[in-house]
Amino acid sequence: MSKTIALFGTSADPPTVGHRAVLEGLIELYPLVCTWASENPFKQHGAPLEVRAALLGAVVQELSAKHPPNSLQLRQDFSSSRAINSLEIARAQFPSHEAVMVVGSDLLAQIPSWYAVEKWLPQCQLAVVPRCGWPVLASQLAPLEKLGAKLSHLPLQIPESASSSVRRHPNPELVPAALLPQLVEQNLYGFTVADLPSPCGSP
């Protein structure tokens, strides 16, 4: 396979500047990047899936305007609470591409417990994005390699911006500026008009 597709599923609850940085970095590394909002069975979500998908879509739209057409795609049809389902759908849609599942370093300890991991993990590359506070440990990599993981580490600098922190303490600096009007208008995650940037020229 000469072509590669990066697959980045995320709860996007809400999308943060970290999510944006991941997507922007992936565009530079891979010819095709597909992302989607998903239900994470290990988490309680702050907004319905369709709302989170729309927010992630706004980030994709903003980034897509700066890059080649269709190099970054919101593929909500790939969304599933099980990685194996997302991978199978993506491979059916892009059969000539080699699949790369992109995960944050915070998920490495969880992955061995994911559904049917022994089936899907050897079928793709597993690309790890470093997250602040979550170093990549040899003790976490060994079980993945035993399961057949083909691991790579992505050289990305991701700002510290956990969605869980935003849900607890809404901070406009942690979400993409393009999302703030939508968050305020829909009264999501505790953001208010006070969090919007002042108009140019305002005192």
CSV table of C-alpha atoms in Angstrom, one decimal:
chain,number,residue,atom,x,y,z
A,1,MET,CA,0.0,0.0,0.0
A,2,SER,CA,1.5,3.3,-1.1
A,3,LYS,CA,-1.2,5.5,0.5
A,4,THR,CA,-1.8,6.2,4.1
A,5,ILE,CA,-4.9,7.4,6.0
A,6,ALA,CA,-4.7,8.7,9.6
A,7,LEU,CA,-7.7,7.9,11.7
A,8,PHE,CA,-8.4,10.1,14.7
A,9,GLY,CA,-11.5,9.4,16.7
A,10,THR,CA,-12.1,11.6,19.7
A,11,SER,CA,-14.9,12.3,22.2
A,12,ALA,CA,-14.4,16.1,21.3
A,13,ASP,CA,-16.2,17.0,24.6
A,14,PRO,CA,-15.5,19.8,23.7
A,15,PRO,CA,-12.8,20.1,21.0
A,16,THR,CA,-9.8,21.9,22.5
A,17,VAL,CA,-6.8,23.7,21.1
A,18,GLY,CA,-5.1,20.4,21.7
A,19,HIS,CA,-7.5,18.6,19.3
A,20,ARG,CA,-6.8,21.4,16.7
A,21,ALA,CA,-3.1,21.0,17.1
A,22,VAL,CA,-3.3,17.3,16.6
A,23,LEU,CA,-5.3,17.6,13.4
A,24,GLU,CA,-3.0,20.4,12.1
A,25,GLY,CA,0.0,18.2,12.8
A,26,LEU,CA,-1.5,15.1,11.2
A,27,ILE,CA,-2.2,17.1,8.0
A,28,GLU,CA,1.5,17.8,7.8
A,29,LEU,CA,2.4,14.1,8.3
A,30,TYR,CA,-0.2,12.2,6.3
A,31,PRO,CA,-1.8,12.8,2.9
A,32,LEU,CA,-5.3,12.0,4.2
A,33,VAL,CA,-6.7,12.6,7.7
A,34,CYS,CA,-10.1,11.5,8.9
A,35,THR,CA,-11.6,12.5,12.2
A,36,TRP,CA,-14.9,12.0,14.0
A,37,ALA,CA,-16.6,12.5,17.3
A,38,SER,CA,-17.4,9.3,19.1
A,39,GLU,CA,-18.9,7.9,22.3
A,40,ASN,CA,-16.3,6.8,24.8
A,41,PRO,CA,-17.6,4.0,26.9
A,42,PHE,CA,-15.1,5.0,29.7
A,43,LYS,CA,-16.5,8.6,30.0
A,44,GLN,CA,-19.6,10.5,30.8
A,45,HIS,CA,-20.1,13.2,28.1
A,46,GLY,CA,-21.0,16.8,28.6
A,47,ALA,CA,-23.0,17.2,25.3
A,48,PRO,CA,-24.8,14.9,22.9
A,49,LEU,CA,-22.8,13.2,20.1
A,50,GLU,CA,-24.4,15.2,17.3
A,51,VAL,CA,-23.4,18.5,19.1
A,52,ARG,CA,-19.8,17.3,19.6
A,53,ALA,CA,-19.7,16.2,16.0
A,54,ALA,CA,-20.8,19.7,14.8
A,55,LEU,CA,-18.2,21.4,17.0
A,56,LEU,CA,-15.5,19.1,15.6
A,57,GLY,CA,-16.8,19.8,12.2
A,58,ALA,CA,-16.3,23.5,12.7
A,59,VAL,CA,-12.6,22.9,13.6
A,60,VAL,CA,-12.2,20.7,10.5
A,61,GLN,CA,-13.8,23.4,8.3
A,62,GLU,CA,-11.5,26.1,9.7
A,63,LEU,CA,-8.3,24.0,9.1
A,64,SER,CA,-9.4,22.7,5.7
A,65,ALA,CA,-9.5,26.3,4.4
A,66,LYS,CA,-5.7,26.4,4.8
A,67,HIS,CA,-4.8,23.0,3.3
A,68,PRO,CA,-5.4,21.0,0.1
A,69,PRO,CA,-9.1,20.0,-0.5
A,70,ASN,CA,-10.2,16.9,1.2
A,71,SER,CA,-6.9,16.3,3.0
A,72,LEU,CA,-8.7,16.6,6.3
A,73,GLN,CA,-12.2,15.2,6.5
A,74,LEU,CA,-14.9,14.9,9.1
A,75,ARG,CA,-16.1,11.3,8.7
A,76,GLN,CA,-18.9,10.9,11.2
A,77,ASP,CA,-19.8,7.7,9.5
A,78,PHE,CA,-16.7,6.2,11.0
A,79,SER,CA,-17.9,6.9,14.5
A,80,SER,CA,-18.3,3.9,16.9
A,81,SER,CA,-17.6,3.2,20.5
A,82,ARG,CA,-15.5,0.3,19.3
A,83,ALA,CA,-12.2,1.0,17.5
A,84,ILE,CA,-12.6,-2.2,15.5
A,85,ASN,CA,-15.8,-0.9,13.9
A,86,SER,CA,-14.3,2.4,13.0
A,87,LEU,CA,-11.3,0.7,11.5
A,88,GLU,CA,-13.4,-1.7,9.4
A,89,ILE,CA,-15.6,1.1,8.0
A,90,ALA,CA,-12.5,3.2,7.1
A,91,ARG,CA,-10.8,0.3,5.4
A,92,ALA,CA,-14.0,-0.4,3.4
A,93,GLN,CA,-14.1,3.2,2.3
A,94,PHE,CA,-10.4,3.5,1.5
A,95,PRO,CA,-9.3,-0.1,0.7
A,96,SER,CA,-6.0,1.0,-1.0
A,97,HIS,CA,-4.8,3.0,2.0
A,98,GLU,CA,-2.8,1.8,4.9
A,99,ALA,CA,-4.6,2.7,8.2
A,100,VAL,CA,-3.0,4.5,11.0
A,101,MET,CA,-5.0,4.8,14.2
A,102,VAL,CA,-4.0,7.9,16.1
A,103,VAL,CA,-4.2,7.9,19.9
A,104,GLY,CA,-3.1,10.1,22.7
A,105,SER,CA,-0.4,8.8,25.1
A,106,ASP,CA,-3.1,8.9,27.9
A,107,LEU,CA,-4.9,6.0,26.3
A,108,LEU,CA,-2.0,3.6,26.0
A,109,ALA,CA,-2.8,1.8,29.3
A,110,GLN,CA,-6.4,1.4,28.3
A,111,ILE,CA,-6.0,0.0,24.8
A,112,PRO,CA,-5.3,-3.7,25.8
A,113,SER,CA,-8.8,-3.8,27.4
A,114,TRP,CA,-10.6,-2.5,24.3
A,115,TYR,CA,-13.0,-4.7,22.5
A,116,ALA,CA,-11.4,-7.3,20.2
A,117,VAL,CA,-8.1,-5.5,20.4
A,118,GLU,CA,-6.2,-8.7,19.4
A,119,LYS,CA,-8.1,-8.7,16.1
A,120,TRP,CA,-7.8,-5.1,15.0
A,121,LEU,CA,-4.5,-3.9,16.5
A,122,PRO,CA,-2.2,-6.0,14.2
A,123,GLN,CA,-4.2,-4.7,11.1
A,124,CYS,CA,-3.0,-1.1,11.4
A,125,GLN,CA,-0.3,1.2,12.6
A,126,LEU,CA,-0.7,2.7,16.0
A,127,ALA,CA,0.5,6.3,16.1
A,128,VAL,CA,1.0,7.9,19.5
A,129,VAL,CA,0.5,11.6,20.2
A,130,PRO,CA,2.3,12.8,23.3
A,131,ARG,CA,0.2,14.5,25.9
A,132,CYS,CA,1.4,16.7,28.8
A,133,GLY,CA,1.4,14.7,32.0
A,134,TRP,CA,1.2,11.3,30.2
A,135,PRO,CA,4.7,10.1,29.4
A,136,VAL,CA,5.1,7.1,27.2
A,137,LEU,CA,6.2,4.2,29.4
A,138,ALA,CA,7.9,1.0,28.4
A,139,SER,CA,5.5,-0.9,30.7
A,140,GLN,CA,2.6,0.4,28.6
A,141,LEU,CA,4.2,-0.4,25.2
A,142,ALA,CA,5.1,-4.0,26.0
A,143,PRO,CA,1.5,-5.3,26.2
A,144,LEU,CA,0.7,-3.5,23.0
A,145,GLU,CA,3.6,-5.0,21.2
A,146,LYS,CA,2.7,-8.4,22.5
A,147,LEU,CA,-0.7,-7.9,20.9
A,148,GLY,CA,0.9,-7.2,17.6
A,149,ALA,CA,0.9,-3.4,17.6
A,150,LYS,CA,3.1,-1.6,15.0
A,151,LEU,CA,3.9,1.5,17.0
A,152,SER,CA,5.1,4.9,15.9
A,153,HIS,CA,5.6,8.1,18.0
A,154,LEU,CA,4.5,11.4,16.4
A,155,PRO,CA,6.8,14.4,16.7
A,156,LEU,CA,4.0,16.8,17.6
A,157,GLN,CA,3.9,19.6,20.2
A,158,ILE,CA,0.4,19.6,21.8
A,159,PRO,CA,-0.6,22.3,24.2
A,160,GLU,CA,-1.9,21.2,27.6
A,161,SER,CA,-5.7,21.4,27.1
A,162,ALA,CA,-7.8,18.6,28.5
A,163,SER,CA,-11.5,18.6,27.6
A,164,SER,CA,-12.2,17.5,31.2
A,165,SER,CA,-10.6,20.7,32.5
A,166,VAL,CA,-12.7,22.8,30.1
A,167,ARG,CA,-15.8,21.0,31.4
A,168,ARG,CA,-14.9,21.8,35.0
A,169,HIS,CA,-13.6,25.3,34.4
A,170,PRO,CA,-14.6,26.9,31.1
A,171,ASN,CA,-11.5,28.7,29.8
A,172,PRO,CA,-11.8,30.4,26.4
A,173,GLU,CA,-8.0,30.0,25.9
A,174,LEU,CA,-8.3,26.2,25.8
A,175,VAL,CA,-10.9,26.0,22.9
A,176,PRO,CA,-10.4,27.1,19.3
A,177,ALA,CA,-11.4,30.7,18.8
A,178,ALA,CA,-13.7,29.7,15.9
A,179,LEU,CA,-15.8,27.6,18.3
A,180,LEU,CA,-16.5,30.3,21.0
A,181,PRO,CA,-19.5,32.0,19.3
A,182,GLN,CA,-21.1,28.6,18.8
A,183,LEU,CA,-20.4,27.5,22.4
A,184,VAL,CA,-21.9,30.8,23.7
A,185,GLU,CA,-24.9,30.7,21.4
A,186,GLN,CA,-25.8,27.2,22.4
A,187,ASN,CA,-25.0,27.7,26.1
A,188,LEU,CA,-22.5,24.8,26.0
A,189,TYR,CA,-19.9,23.9,28.7
A,190,GLY,CA,-20.6,27.0,30.7
A,191,PHE,CA,-19.3,29.6,28.2
A,192,THR,CA,-21.0,33.0,28.2
A,193,VAL,CA,-20.8,36.3,26.2
A,194,ALA,CA,-18.1,37.4,28.6
A,195,ASP,CA,-15.8,34.8,27.1
A,196,LEU,CA,-16.1,36.2,23.6
A,197,PRO,CA,-13.2,38.4,22.3
A,198,SER,CA,-13.8,42.1,22.5
A,199,PRO,CA,-14.6,43.8,19.1
A,200,CYS,CA,-11.7,45.6,17.6
A,201,GLY,CA,-11.4,49.1,18.9
A,202,SER,CA,-13.3,48.4,22.1
A,203,PRO,CA,-11.8,49.9,25.2
